[in-house]
Amino acid sequence: HIYLYFSFHSKNVQIICDANLVILSVNANYGGSTHDSFIWRNSLVHTHMEQNYLEGDRSSWLLGDSGYPQQPWLMTPFRNTLANTPQRRYDNRLSLARNTVERCIGLLKMRFRCLAQVRVLRYNPSKAGCIINACCVLHNMCISANIQMDQQPQHDPELPAEEIDVFPPRVSQDGITLRNHILNMYFQ
């Protein structure tokens, strides 16, 4: 866990949602200093996606930012792309699609203000993780019951991914090949 100078711990929460902002998976078990790729590698979703791929599924993909490894079942952006290139067009489309999870997180924080950046869950990290999980379940119940919010969700600005990773993602050659195939098919 990161213990910030404000005298509290932080959490790095992995959230996967669908196009309707329904949270499909939440992992609030790790402290704020834990790298995204470590959380991903140790998640049940990673194991499930990898197993499906090994069993022949080539049509199920998740979208991730540059903090995640490129894998055949996880599409991530290229690094250091130049303007007006197929790679930049791919990255722009990926970013637009990934905005869904940012909107989901913004809506979650708007519904449950205790999760907003300026709020603090004054509980031990394990209990805070349970509260985050409960908020995600309630969020899904609100969506299922079509409970609308009065305001537009506000999401925290995406932090730029560091070019030097503390835990470098394990990039899959099959994942790179698939991403290049998508690039050639749709962005040339």
CSV table of C-alpha atoms in Angstrom, one decimal:
chain,number,residue,atom,x,y,z
A,1,HIS,CA,0.0,0.0,0.0
A,2,ILE,CA,1.1,3.6,-0.6
A,3,TYR,CA,0.9,5.6,2.6
A,4,LEU,CA,0.4,9.2,1.4
A,5,TYR,CA,1.6,12.2,3.2
A,6,PHE,CA,-2.0,13.0,3.9
A,7,SER,CA,-1.9,10.1,6.4
A,8,PHE,CA,-4.0,7.5,4.5
A,9,HIS,CA,-3.5,4.5,2.2
A,10,SER,CA,-4.5,4.4,-1.4
A,11,LYS,CA,-5.9,1.6,-3.5
A,12,ASN,CA,-5.3,0.6,-7.2
A,13,VAL,CA,-8.6,-0.7,-8.3
A,14,GLN,CA,-9.0,-2.7,-11.5
A,15,ILE,CA,-12.4,-2.3,-13.1
A,16,ILE,CA,-13.8,-3.9,-16.2
A,17,CYS,CA,-17.1,-2.8,-17.6
A,18,ASP,CA,-19.3,-3.3,-20.7
A,19,ALA,CA,-20.6,-0.7,-23.1
A,20,ASN,CA,-23.6,-0.1,-20.8
A,21,LEU,CA,-21.3,0.9,-17.9
A,22,VAL,CA,-22.1,-2.4,-16.0
A,23,ILE,CA,-19.1,-3.4,-14.0
A,24,LEU,CA,-18.2,-7.0,-15.0
A,25,SER,CA,-15.2,-7.3,-12.7
A,26,VAL,CA,-13.7,-5.3,-9.9
A,27,ASN,CA,-10.4,-6.0,-8.0
A,28,ALA,CA,-9.9,-3.8,-5.0
A,29,ASN,CA,-7.3,-6.0,-3.3
A,30,TYR,CA,-4.1,-4.1,-4.1
A,31,GLY,CA,-2.5,-1.0,-2.6
A,32,GLY,CA,-1.9,2.1,-4.6
A,33,SER,CA,1.7,1.3,-5.3
A,34,THR,CA,0.9,-1.9,-7.1
A,35,HIS,CA,1.4,-1.7,-10.9
A,36,ASP,CA,-1.6,-2.3,-13.2
A,37,SER,CA,0.2,-5.1,-15.0
A,38,PHE,CA,0.9,-7.0,-11.7
A,39,ILE,CA,-2.8,-6.7,-10.8
A,40,TRP,CA,-3.8,-7.9,-14.3
A,41,ARG,CA,-1.4,-10.9,-14.3
A,42,ASN,CA,-2.7,-12.0,-10.9
A,43,SER,CA,-6.4,-11.6,-11.7
A,44,LEU,CA,-9.0,-14.3,-12.3
A,45,VAL,CA,-10.1,-12.4,-15.5
A,46,HIS,CA,-6.5,-12.7,-16.9
A,47,THR,CA,-6.6,-16.5,-16.2
A,48,HIS,CA,-10.0,-16.8,-17.7
A,49,MET,CA,-9.1,-14.9,-20.9
A,50,GLU,CA,-5.9,-16.8,-21.3
A,51,GLN,CA,-7.6,-20.1,-20.9
A,52,ASN,CA,-10.3,-19.1,-23.5
A,53,TYR,CA,-7.5,-18.1,-25.9
A,54,LEU,CA,-5.7,-21.4,-25.4
A,55,GLU,CA,-9.0,-23.2,-26.1
A,56,GLY,CA,-9.3,-21.4,-29.4
A,57,ASP,CA,-11.3,-18.2,-28.7
A,58,ARG,CA,-9.9,-15.5,-31.0
A,59,SER,CA,-12.9,-13.1,-30.8
A,60,SER,CA,-12.8,-12.0,-27.1
A,61,TRP,CA,-10.8,-8.9,-26.4
A,62,LEU,CA,-10.5,-6.4,-23.5
A,63,LEU,CA,-9.1,-2.9,-24.0
A,64,GLY,CA,-6.3,-1.6,-21.7
A,65,ASP,CA,-4.1,1.4,-21.5
A,66,SER,CA,-0.3,1.4,-21.8
A,67,GLY,CA,0.0,0.2,-18.2
A,68,TYR,CA,-1.1,-3.3,-19.4
A,69,PRO,CA,0.7,-5.8,-21.6
A,70,GLN,CA,-0.3,-6.4,-25.2
A,71,GLN,CA,-1.8,-9.9,-25.3
A,72,PRO,CA,-4.0,-11.7,-27.9
A,73,TRP,CA,-7.0,-11.0,-25.6
A,74,LEU,CA,-6.0,-7.5,-24.4
A,75,MET,CA,-5.5,-4.7,-26.9
A,76,THR,CA,-3.3,-1.8,-25.7
A,77,PRO,CA,-2.0,1.3,-27.5
A,78,PHE,CA,1.3,1.6,-29.4
A,79,ARG,CA,3.9,3.6,-27.6
A,80,ASN,CA,5.3,6.9,-29.0
A,81,THR,CA,3.2,7.0,-32.1
A,82,LEU,CA,3.7,9.8,-34.7
A,83,ALA,CA,0.9,12.0,-35.9
A,84,ASN,CA,-1.1,11.0,-39.0
A,85,THR,CA,0.0,7.4,-38.9
A,86,PRO,CA,-2.1,4.2,-38.8
A,87,GLN,CA,-0.7,3.6,-35.3
A,88,ARG,CA,-2.0,7.0,-34.1
A,89,ARG,CA,-5.4,6.4,-35.6
A,90,TYR,CA,-5.5,3.0,-33.9
A,91,ASP,CA,-4.5,4.6,-30.6
A,92,ASN,CA,-7.2,7.3,-31.0
A,93,ARG,CA,-9.9,4.8,-31.6
A,94,LEU,CA,-8.7,2.6,-28.7
A,95,SER,CA,-8.8,5.7,-26.4
A,96,LEU,CA,-12.3,6.5,-27.5
A,97,ALA,CA,-13.5,3.0,-26.8
A,98,ARG,CA,-11.6,2.9,-23.4
A,99,ASN,CA,-13.4,6.1,-22.5
A,100,THR,CA,-16.3,3.8,-21.5
A,101,VAL,CA,-14.5,2.6,-18.4
A,102,GLU,CA,-13.5,6.2,-17.5
A,103,ARG,CA,-17.2,7.2,-17.7
A,104,CYS,CA,-18.1,4.1,-15.6
A,105,ILE,CA,-15.6,5.1,-12.9
A,106,GLY,CA,-16.9,8.7,-13.0
A,107,LEU,CA,-20.5,7.6,-12.6
A,108,LEU,CA,-19.5,5.2,-9.8
A,109,LYS,CA,-17.7,8.1,-7.9
A,110,MET,CA,-20.6,10.4,-8.6
A,111,ARG,CA,-23.1,7.9,-7.1
A,112,PHE,CA,-20.9,7.0,-4.2
A,113,ARG,CA,-19.1,10.2,-3.2
A,114,CYS,CA,-17.1,8.3,-0.6
A,115,LEU,CA,-15.0,7.0,-3.6
A,116,ALA,CA,-14.3,10.5,-5.0
A,117,GLN,CA,-10.7,11.6,-5.0
A,118,VAL,CA,-11.4,14.3,-2.4
A,119,ARG,CA,-13.1,11.9,0.0
A,120,VAL,CA,-11.4,9.4,2.2
A,121,LEU,CA,-12.5,6.0,3.4
A,122,ARG,CA,-11.3,6.0,6.9
A,123,TYR,CA,-11.0,2.3,7.2
A,124,ASN,CA,-8.1,-0.2,7.0
A,125,PRO,CA,-7.2,-1.1,3.3
A,126,SER,CA,-9.0,-4.5,3.5
A,127,LYS,CA,-12.3,-2.9,4.7
A,128,ALA,CA,-11.9,-0.1,2.1
A,129,GLY,CA,-11.7,-2.8,-0.6
A,130,CYS,CA,-14.9,-4.3,0.6
A,131,ILE,CA,-16.6,-0.9,0.5
A,132,ILE,CA,-15.4,-0.4,-3.0
A,133,ASN,CA,-16.7,-3.8,-4.0
A,134,ALA,CA,-20.1,-3.1,-2.4
A,135,CYS,CA,-20.4,0.3,-4.2
A,136,CYS,CA,-19.7,-1.5,-7.5
A,137,VAL,CA,-22.5,-4.0,-6.8
A,138,LEU,CA,-24.9,-1.2,-5.9
A,139,HIS,CA,-23.8,0.7,-9.0
A,140,ASN,CA,-24.8,-2.3,-11.2
A,141,MET,CA,-28.1,-2.5,-9.3
A,142,CYS,CA,-28.8,1.1,-10.2
A,143,ILE,CA,-28.1,0.5,-13.8
A,144,SER,CA,-30.3,-2.6,-13.8
A,145,ALA,CA,-33.1,-0.6,-12.2
A,146,ASN,CA,-32.5,2.2,-14.7
A,147,ILE,CA,-31.9,4.7,-11.9
A,148,GLN,CA,-30.6,7.8,-13.7
A,149,MET,CA,-28.1,10.4,-12.4
A,150,ASP,CA,-29.1,14.1,-12.6
A,151,GLN,CA,-25.6,15.2,-13.7
A,152,GLN,CA,-23.1,14.0,-16.3
A,153,PRO,CA,-20.4,11.8,-14.7
A,154,GLN,CA,-17.1,13.5,-14.1
A,155,HIS,CA,-14.1,11.3,-14.4
A,156,ASP,CA,-10.7,12.0,-13.1
A,157,PRO,CA,-8.2,12.9,-15.8
A,158,GLU,CA,-6.2,9.9,-17.0
A,159,LEU,CA,-2.7,10.0,-15.6
A,160,PRO,CA,0.0,9.7,-18.3
A,161,ALA,CA,1.5,6.2,-18.3
A,162,GLU,CA,5.2,6.3,-17.5
A,163,GLU,CA,7.5,5.2,-20.3
A,164,ILE,CA,9.7,3.3,-17.8
A,165,ASP,CA,7.6,0.7,-16.0
A,166,VAL,CA,8.4,-0.4,-12.5
A,167,PHE,CA,7.1,-3.8,-13.5
A,168,PRO,CA,7.4,-4.0,-17.3
A,169,PRO,CA,4.4,-5.7,-18.8
A,170,ARG,CA,5.1,-9.1,-20.3
A,171,VAL,CA,4.2,-8.4,-23.9
A,172,SER,CA,3.0,-11.4,-26.0
A,173,GLN,CA,4.2,-11.8,-29.5
A,174,ASP,CA,0.8,-13.3,-30.5
A,175,GLY,CA,-0.7,-10.1,-29.0
A,176,ILE,CA,1.6,-7.9,-31.1
A,177,THR,CA,0.8,-9.9,-34.2
A,178,LEU,CA,-2.9,-9.6,-33.6
A,179,ARG,CA,-2.7,-5.8,-32.9
A,180,ASN,CA,-0.7,-5.4,-36.1
A,181,HIS,CA,-3.3,-7.4,-38.1
A,182,ILE,CA,-6.1,-5.1,-36.7
A,183,LEU,CA,-4.0,-2.1,-37.6
A,184,ASN,CA,-3.5,-3.3,-41.2
A,185,MET,CA,-7.2,-4.3,-41.6
A,186,TYR,CA,-8.8,-1.1,-40.3
A,187,PHE,CA,-6.3,1.7,-40.0
A,188,GLN,CA,-4.2,1.8,-43.1
